[in-house]
Amino acid sequence: MSETSPGTIAAAQTDGAAGGKPLLQVRDLRTELRVEGGPIMAVDGVSFTLTAGETLGIVGESGCGKSMTALSIMGLLPRPIGRIASGSVELEGVGDIVKLPERRMMSVRGDDISMVFQEPMTSLNPVFTVGFQLTEAIRAHRSVSNQEARRKAIDMLNLVGIPLPDVRIDNYPHQLSGGMRQRVMIAMALACEPKIMLADEPTTALDVTIQAQILNLMNRLKRETGTSILLITHDLGVIAKMAQRVLVMYAGVVVEEAGVNDLFAGPLHPYTVGLMRSIPRVDRSVARRRKLHTIKGVVPSLGNLPKGCRFSDRCPDVHDRCREAEPPLAAPDDLAPGAPARRVRCWLHCQKGRG
Ligand SMILES: Nc1ncnc2c1ncn2[C@@H]1O[C@H](COP(=O)(O)OP(=O)(O)OP(=O)(O)O)[C@@H](O)[C@H]1O
Ligand code: SF4
Ligand SMILES: [Mg+2]
């Protein structure tokens, strides 16, 4: 996890708020993977809405289903093992993209939603210059001449802060640093002015200084272009810096959804509380590290989930009801009327089990 000072969290809390029109509505998404030992539900009934101009974070430990959620939305599930078993992904102005034929989906990718992955070398082709790849991406979605595409590519490299863009455009990916390659990926993702950028651990492979630069770049571009961001990370420090709202995922389901301010001020789900305690912080006065807590145990195997609450084997607050039935994702019982919407999947907070 990256280092997060109390100051960083405070900065993100004032960084705008959600409230635009819905752009992407994911409803009861279930994604099945046929793996050895039988099928698993990697995403098991996930619902959320991404609104115009917001950054929505998805956080959770490794294997919680964050990437499978993203790949389901993009129509890029691993073949032949992955398939969307049920649910819908409604994209504003397009409709349910789960039902789109692959040809139409290809134009949605890039035109409407583009994706940035953790490791740019797996997405950039090493045998072509970045300029060639960038202009191809532009020409695949816009009818412009080669010359115009090249000019647009140089503008994009400039926008994402690549020095000497008219020289760098003719470099091969291996001639760029990791941070510059990730900037190129962001340029490619934004080249066709998508409504949504889906970023899956975009800075995890980078060192802390470059990570901060890329996150600042994404925040700046979001402000300048109005692109909404769905940001996947295992790092609550990144969420604090970037997102206005957050979904916490555990073992294929959402266990908490809240505004970033509310989540950091008072996490409700015991899993979120555990994640918060494992954020490294520097003490304000003495610059002394607090003792780090970790959540005991590991994420359960999706083929062998505990009965009842999926977190019950690791939860410090587990009680009898938790092992009998899985709690619903619901508004907390004591949510004040008029308070910002939030949801939690825990019997401690949703005794009535209302949805
Ligand atoms: N290609 C694959 N083949 C088989 N199982 C997979 C594959 N990819 C993911 N899974 C399984 O699907 C589940 C969800 O994985 P997913 O990649 O979505 O997790 P994640 O939250 O993105 O984790 P990480 O933080 O490690 O990227 C896990 O149980 C994982 O083992
Ligand atoms: S439902 Fe029970 S086991 Fe699950 S998180 Fe809440 S208290 Fe813990
Ligand atoms: Mg992942």
PDB file of C-alpha atoms in Angstrom, residues 113-314:
ATOM      1  CA  ILE A 113     -15.323   3.318 -22.450  1.00  0.00           C
ATOM      2  CA  SER A 114     -11.584   2.803 -22.522  1.00  0.00           C
ATOM      3  CA  MET A 115      -9.376   0.836 -20.205  1.00  0.00           C
ATOM      4  CA  VAL A 116      -5.961   1.339 -18.618  1.00  0.00           C
ATOM      5  CA  PHE A 117      -4.290  -1.743 -17.158  1.00  0.00           C
ATOM      6  CA  GLN A 118      -1.665  -2.207 -14.445  1.00  0.00           C
ATOM      7  CA  GLU A 119       1.194  -3.162 -16.742  1.00  0.00           C
ATOM      8  CA  PRO A 120       1.431  -1.068 -19.912  1.00  0.00           C
ATOM      9  CA  MET A 121       3.940  -3.467 -21.527  1.00  0.00           C
ATOM     10  CA  THR A 122       1.186  -6.085 -21.765  1.00  0.00           C
ATOM     11  CA  SER A 123      -1.059  -3.615 -23.601  1.00  0.00           C
ATOM     12  CA  LEU A 124       1.512  -1.831 -25.789  1.00  0.00           C
ATOM     13  CA  ASN A 125       2.889  -3.803 -28.712  1.00  0.00           C
ATOM     14  CA  PRO A 126       6.717  -3.851 -28.435  1.00  0.00           C
ATOM     15  CA  VAL A 127       7.268  -4.039 -32.212  1.00  0.00           C
ATOM     16  CA  PHE A 128       5.466  -0.789 -33.111  1.00  0.00           C
ATOM     17  CA  THR A 129       6.291   2.803 -32.161  1.00  0.00           C
ATOM     18  CA  VAL A 130       3.998   4.486 -29.643  1.00  0.00           C
ATOM     19  CA  GLY A 131       3.031   6.934 -32.391  1.00  0.00           C
ATOM     20  CA  PHE A 132       1.897   4.130 -34.694  1.00  0.00           C
ATOM     21  CA  GLN A 133      -0.177   2.560 -31.908  1.00  0.00           C
ATOM     22  CA  LEU A 134      -1.678   5.880 -30.879  1.00  0.00           C
ATOM     23  CA  THR A 135      -2.605   6.896 -34.439  1.00  0.00           C
ATOM     24  CA  GLU A 136      -4.078   3.423 -35.095  1.00  0.00           C
ATOM     25  CA  ALA A 137      -6.243   3.830 -31.979  1.00  0.00           C
ATOM     26  CA  ILE A 138      -7.381   7.267 -33.141  1.00  0.00           C
ATOM     27  CA  ARG A 139      -8.071   6.101 -36.719  1.00  0.00           C
ATOM     28  CA  ALA A 140     -10.015   3.065 -35.497  1.00  0.00           C
ATOM     29  CA  HIS A 141     -12.584   5.385 -33.937  1.00  0.00           C
ATOM     30  CA  ARG A 142     -12.397   8.620 -35.963  1.00  0.00           C
ATOM     31  CA  SER A 143     -12.346   9.168 -39.720  1.00  0.00           C
ATOM     32  CA  VAL A 144      -9.262  11.384 -39.924  1.00  0.00           C
ATOM     33  CA  SER A 145      -6.245  11.391 -42.236  1.00  0.00           C
ATOM     34  CA  ASN A 146      -2.890   9.912 -41.185  1.00  0.00           C
ATOM     35  CA  GLN A 147      -1.499  13.399 -40.808  1.00  0.00           C
ATOM     36  CA  GLU A 148      -4.374  14.584 -38.607  1.00  0.00           C
ATOM     37  CA  ALA A 149      -4.131  11.440 -36.477  1.00  0.00           C
ATOM     38  CA  ARG A 150      -0.405  12.053 -35.986  1.00  0.00           C
ATOM     39  CA  ARG A 151      -1.049  15.654 -34.987  1.00  0.00           C
ATOM     40  CA  LYS A 152      -3.718  14.501 -32.529  1.00  0.00           C
ATOM     41  CA  ALA A 153      -1.306  11.848 -31.180  1.00  0.00           C
ATOM     42  CA  ILE A 154       1.360  14.500 -30.527  1.00  0.00           C
ATOM     43  CA  ASP A 155      -1.259  16.680 -28.795  1.00  0.00           C
ATOM     44  CA  MET A 156      -2.251  13.733 -26.598  1.00  0.00           C
ATOM     45  CA  LEU A 157       1.369  12.973 -25.642  1.00  0.00           C
ATOM     46  CA  ASN A 158       1.753  16.630 -24.760  1.00  0.00           C
ATOM     47  CA  LEU A 159      -1.469  16.560 -22.714  1.00  0.00           C
ATOM     48  CA  VAL A 160      -0.254  13.632 -20.607  1.00  0.00           C
ATOM     49  CA  GLY A 161       3.063  15.363 -19.936  1.00  0.00           C
ATOM     50  CA  ILE A 162       5.486  13.496 -22.215  1.00  0.00           C
ATOM     51  CA  PRO A 163       8.441  15.821 -22.871  1.00  0.00           C
ATOM     52  CA  LEU A 164       9.411  16.391 -26.547  1.00  0.00           C
ATOM     53  CA  PRO A 165       6.256  14.652 -27.801  1.00  0.00           C
ATOM     54  CA  ASP A 166       7.168  15.145 -31.494  1.00  0.00           C
ATOM     55  CA  VAL A 167      10.349  13.134 -30.847  1.00  0.00           C
ATOM     56  CA  ARG A 168       8.925  10.594 -28.380  1.00  0.00           C
ATOM     57  CA  ILE A 169       6.127   9.705 -30.799  1.00  0.00           C
ATOM     58  CA  ASP A 170       8.644   7.725 -32.866  1.00  0.00           C
ATOM     59  CA  ASN A 171       9.998   5.789 -29.850  1.00  0.00           C
ATOM     60  CA  TYR A 172       9.282   2.104 -29.246  1.00  0.00           C
ATOM     61  CA  PRO A 173       7.713   1.213 -25.864  1.00  0.00           C
ATOM     62  CA  HIS A 174      11.007  -0.200 -24.495  1.00  0.00           C
ATOM     63  CA  GLN A 175      12.660   3.200 -25.054  1.00  0.00           C
ATOM     64  CA  LEU A 176      10.305   4.782 -22.494  1.00  0.00           C
ATOM     65  CA  SER A 177      10.347   4.521 -18.686  1.00  0.00           C
ATOM     66  CA  GLY A 178       7.522   2.693 -16.865  1.00  0.00           C
ATOM     67  CA  GLY A 179       5.911   6.000 -15.886  1.00  0.00           C
ATOM     68  CA  MET A 180       6.080   7.304 -19.467  1.00  0.00           C
ATOM     69  CA  ARG A 181       4.575   4.080 -20.814  1.00  0.00           C
ATOM     70  CA  GLN A 182       1.673   4.459 -18.389  1.00  0.00           C
ATOM     71  CA  ARG A 183       1.244   8.064 -19.601  1.00  0.00           C
ATOM     72  CA  VAL A 184       1.128   6.727 -23.184  1.00  0.00           C
ATOM     73  CA  MET A 185      -1.554   4.216 -22.127  1.00  0.00           C
ATOM     74  CA  ILE A 186      -3.583   7.036 -20.589  1.00  0.00           C
ATOM     75  CA  ALA A 187      -3.120   9.062 -23.806  1.00  0.00           C
ATOM     76  CA  MET A 188      -4.402   6.065 -25.798  1.00  0.00           C
ATOM     77  CA  ALA A 189      -7.322   5.632 -23.419  1.00  0.00           C
ATOM     78  CA  LEU A 190      -8.289   9.299 -23.764  1.00  0.00           C
ATOM     79  CA  ALA A 191      -7.490   9.757 -27.475  1.00  0.00           C
ATOM     80  CA  CYS A 192     -11.078   9.166 -28.567  1.00  0.00           C
ATOM     81  CA  GLU A 193     -12.563  11.222 -25.755  1.00  0.00           C
ATOM     82  CA  PRO A 194     -14.432   8.373 -24.062  1.00  0.00           C
ATOM     83  CA  LYS A 195     -17.168   9.061 -21.531  1.00  0.00           C
ATOM     84  CA  ILE A 196     -15.627   6.590 -19.127  1.00  0.00           C
ATOM     85  CA  MET A 197     -12.075   5.529 -18.338  1.00  0.00           C
ATOM     86  CA  LEU A 198     -11.798   2.244 -16.540  1.00  0.00           C
ATOM     87  CA  ALA A 199      -8.436   2.035 -14.783  1.00  0.00           C
ATOM     88  CA  ASP A 200      -7.431  -1.302 -13.216  1.00  0.00           C
ATOM     89  CA  GLU A 201      -4.536  -0.762 -10.761  1.00  0.00           C
ATOM     90  CA  PRO A 202      -3.059   1.901 -13.081  1.00  0.00           C
ATOM     91  CA  THR A 203      -0.199   2.786 -10.734  1.00  0.00           C
ATOM     92  CA  THR A 204       0.506  -0.421  -8.820  1.00  0.00           C
ATOM     93  CA  ALA A 205       3.586  -1.278 -10.897  1.00  0.00           C
ATOM     94  CA  LEU A 206       5.093   2.210 -10.471  1.00  0.00           C
ATOM     95  CA  ASP A 207       7.251   3.642  -7.702  1.00  0.00           C
ATOM     96  CA  VAL A 208       5.655   6.014  -5.214  1.00  0.00           C
ATOM     97  CA  THR A 209       6.794   9.294  -6.830  1.00  0.00           C
ATOM     98  CA  ILE A 210       5.717   8.277 -10.348  1.00  0.00           C
ATOM     99  CA  GLN A 211       2.490   6.869  -8.883  1.00  0.00           C
ATOM    100  CA  ALA A 212       1.661  10.288  -7.415  1.00  0.00           C
ATOM    101  CA  GLN A 213       2.413  11.974 -10.762  1.00  0.00           C
ATOM    102  CA  ILE A 214       0.127   9.601 -12.684  1.00  0.00           C
ATOM    103  CA  LEU A 215      -2.706   9.993 -10.154  1.00  0.00           C
ATOM    104  CA  ASN A 216      -2.377  13.787 -10.346  1.00  0.00           C
ATOM    105  CA  LEU A 217      -2.411  13.518 -14.143  1.00  0.00           C
ATOM    106  CA  MET A 218      -5.606  11.425 -14.064  1.00  0.00           C
ATOM    107  CA  ASN A 219      -7.265  13.919 -11.724  1.00  0.00           C
ATOM    108  CA  ARG A 220      -6.258  16.828 -13.956  1.00  0.00           C
ATOM    109  CA  LEU A 221      -7.450  15.114 -17.144  1.00  0.00           C
ATOM    110  CA  LYS A 222     -10.734  14.217 -15.479  1.00  0.00           C
ATOM    111  CA  ARG A 223     -11.284  17.882 -14.653  1.00  0.00           C
ATOM    112  CA  GLU A 224     -10.271  19.029 -18.151  1.00  0.00           C
ATOM    113  CA  THR A 225     -12.078  16.402 -20.232  1.00  0.00           C
ATOM    114  CA  GLY A 226     -15.027  15.536 -17.958  1.00  0.00           C
ATOM    115  CA  THR A 227     -14.316  11.818 -18.355  1.00  0.00           C
ATOM    116  CA  SER A 228     -15.711   9.702 -15.519  1.00  0.00           C
ATOM    117  CA  ILE A 229     -13.322   7.207 -13.970  1.00  0.00           C
ATOM    118  CA  LEU A 230     -13.953   3.753 -12.574  1.00  0.00           C
ATOM    119  CA  LEU A 231     -10.780   3.183 -10.582  1.00  0.00           C
ATOM    120  CA  ILE A 232      -9.828  -0.257  -9.346  1.00  0.00           C
ATOM    121  CA  THR A 233      -7.202  -0.579  -6.651  1.00  0.00           C
ATOM    122  CA  HIS A 234      -6.300  -2.634  -3.596  1.00  0.00           C
ATOM    123  CA  ASP A 235      -5.011   0.595  -2.034  1.00  0.00           C
ATOM    124  CA  LEU A 236      -7.301   2.783   0.088  1.00  0.00           C
ATOM    125  CA  GLY A 237      -4.630   5.491  -0.070  1.00  0.00           C
ATOM    126  CA  VAL A 238      -5.243   5.771  -3.839  1.00  0.00           C
ATOM    127  CA  ILE A 239      -9.016   5.854  -3.230  1.00  0.00           C
ATOM    128  CA  ALA A 240      -8.556   8.686  -0.724  1.00  0.00           C
ATOM    129  CA  LYS A 241      -6.623  10.725  -3.275  1.00  0.00           C
ATOM    130  CA  MET A 242      -8.853  10.086  -6.276  1.00  0.00           C
ATOM    131  CA  ALA A 243     -12.424   8.959  -5.647  1.00  0.00           C
ATOM    132  CA  GLN A 244     -15.639  10.633  -4.571  1.00  0.00           C
ATOM    133  CA  ARG A 245     -17.429   7.343  -3.917  1.00  0.00           C
ATOM    134  CA  VAL A 246     -16.201   3.874  -3.181  1.00  0.00           C
ATOM    135  CA  LEU A 247     -17.340   0.271  -3.422  1.00  0.00           C
ATOM    136  CA  VAL A 248     -15.614  -2.198  -1.138  1.00  0.00           C
ATOM    137  CA  MET A 249     -15.605  -5.718  -2.607  1.00  0.00           C
ATOM    138  CA  TYR A 250     -15.046  -8.988  -0.801  1.00  0.00           C
ATOM    139  CA  ALA A 251     -15.198 -12.506  -2.296  1.00  0.00           C
ATOM    140  CA  GLY A 252     -17.199 -11.485  -5.374  1.00  0.00           C
ATOM    141  CA  VAL A 253     -19.722  -9.188  -3.673  1.00  0.00           C
ATOM    142  CA  VAL A 254     -19.964  -5.539  -2.661  1.00  0.00           C
ATOM    143  CA  VAL A 255     -19.820  -5.325   1.147  1.00  0.00           C
ATOM    144  CA  GLU A 256     -19.935  -1.545   1.520  1.00  0.00           C
ATOM    145  CA  GLU A 257     -20.708   1.471  -0.660  1.00  0.00           C
ATOM    146  CA  ALA A 258     -20.303   5.037   0.579  1.00  0.00           C
ATOM    147  CA  GLY A 259     -19.056   8.497  -0.236  1.00  0.00           C
ATOM    148  CA  VAL A 260     -15.327   8.741   0.416  1.00  0.00           C
ATOM    149  CA  ASN A 261     -15.844  11.280   3.224  1.00  0.00           C
ATOM    150  CA  ASP A 262     -18.310   9.018   5.017  1.00  0.00           C
ATOM    151  CA  LEU A 263     -16.218   5.910   4.494  1.00  0.00           C
ATOM    152  CA  PHE A 264     -13.074   7.441   5.955  1.00  0.00           C
ATOM    153  CA  ALA A 265     -14.975   9.169   8.759  1.00  0.00           C
ATOM    154  CA  GLY A 266     -16.797   6.014   9.816  1.00  0.00           C
ATOM    155  CA  PRO A 267     -16.379   2.699   8.002  1.00  0.00           C
ATOM    156  CA  LEU A 268     -19.238   0.346   8.884  1.00  0.00           C
ATOM    157  CA  HIS A 269     -18.339  -3.100   7.575  1.00  0.00           C
ATOM    158  CA  PRO A 270     -15.765  -4.934   9.731  1.00  0.00           C
ATOM    159  CA  TYR A 271     -13.824  -5.736   6.525  1.00  0.00           C
ATOM    160  CA  THR A 272     -13.607  -2.027   5.618  1.00  0.00           C
ATOM    161  CA  VAL A 273     -12.522  -1.284   9.194  1.00  0.00           C
ATOM    162  CA  GLY A 274      -9.744  -3.881   8.780  1.00  0.00           C
ATOM    163  CA  LEU A 275      -8.649  -2.384   5.439  1.00  0.00           C
ATOM    164  CA  MET A 276      -8.520   1.088   7.026  1.00  0.00           C
ATOM    165  CA  ARG A 277      -6.333  -0.137   9.846  1.00  0.00           C
ATOM    166  CA  SER A 278      -3.873  -1.532   7.363  1.00  0.00           C
ATOM    167  CA  ILE A 279      -3.225   1.843   5.658  1.00  0.00           C
ATOM    168  CA  PRO A 280       0.306   3.006   6.554  1.00  0.00           C
ATOM    169  CA  ARG A 281       0.244   6.546   7.953  1.00  0.00           C
ATOM    170  CA  VAL A 282       2.859   8.958   9.121  1.00  0.00           C
ATOM    171  CA  ASP A 283       2.054  10.491  12.503  1.00  0.00           C
ATOM    172  CA  ARG A 284       1.575  14.233  11.989  1.00  0.00           C
ATOM    173  CA  SER A 285       3.768  15.435  14.876  1.00  0.00           C
ATOM    174  CA  VAL A 286       6.565  12.945  15.246  1.00  0.00           C
ATOM    175  CA  ALA A 287       6.624  11.389  11.778  1.00  0.00           C
ATOM    176  CA  ARG A 288       6.532   8.053  13.570  1.00  0.00           C
ATOM    177  CA  ARG A 289       4.811   5.075  11.957  1.00  0.00           C
ATOM    178  CA  ARG A 290       1.772   3.672  13.761  1.00  0.00           C
ATOM    179  CA  LYS A 291       1.690  -0.051  14.309  1.00  0.00           C
ATOM    180  CA  LEU A 292       0.227  -1.671  11.202  1.00  0.00           C
ATOM    181  CA  HIS A 293      -2.726  -4.005  11.573  1.00  0.00           C
ATOM    182  CA  THR A 294      -3.542  -6.659   9.031  1.00  0.00           C
ATOM    183  CA  ILE A 295      -6.784  -8.586   8.614  1.00  0.00           C
ATOM    184  CA  LYS A 296      -6.165 -12.094   9.863  1.00  0.00           C
ATOM    185  CA  GLY A 297      -6.778 -15.015   7.506  1.00  0.00           C
ATOM    186  CA  VAL A 298      -7.220 -14.979   3.737  1.00  0.00           C
ATOM    187  CA  VAL A 299     -10.036 -14.360   1.258  1.00  0.00           C
ATOM    188  CA  PRO A 300     -11.991 -17.658   1.063  1.00  0.00           C
ATOM    189  CA  SER A 301     -11.891 -19.765  -2.083  1.00  0.00           C
ATOM    190  CA  LEU A 302     -14.917 -18.902  -4.228  1.00  0.00           C
ATOM    191  CA  GLY A 303     -15.563 -22.619  -4.675  1.00  0.00           C
ATOM    192  CA  ASN A 304     -15.747 -23.100  -0.920  1.00  0.00           C
ATOM    193  CA  LEU A 305     -17.403 -20.087   0.692  1.00  0.00           C
ATOM    194  CA  PRO A 306     -18.395 -20.209   4.352  1.00  0.00           C
ATOM    195  CA  LYS A 307     -22.141 -20.500   5.071  1.00  0.00           C
ATOM    196  CA  GLY A 308     -23.806 -17.163   5.782  1.00  0.00           C
ATOM    197  CA  CYS A 309     -21.598 -14.080   5.675  1.00  0.00           C
ATOM    198  CA  ARG A 310     -18.588 -14.518   3.382  1.00  0.00           C
ATOM    199  CA  PHE A 311     -16.401 -12.616   5.866  1.00  0.00           C
ATOM    200  CA  SER A 312     -17.452 -14.666   8.899  1.00  0.00           C
ATOM    201  CA  ASP A 313     -14.223 -16.714   9.133  1.00  0.00           C
ATOM    202  CA  ARG A 314     -12.168 -13.533   9.527  1.00  0.00           C
TER     203      ARG A 314
END
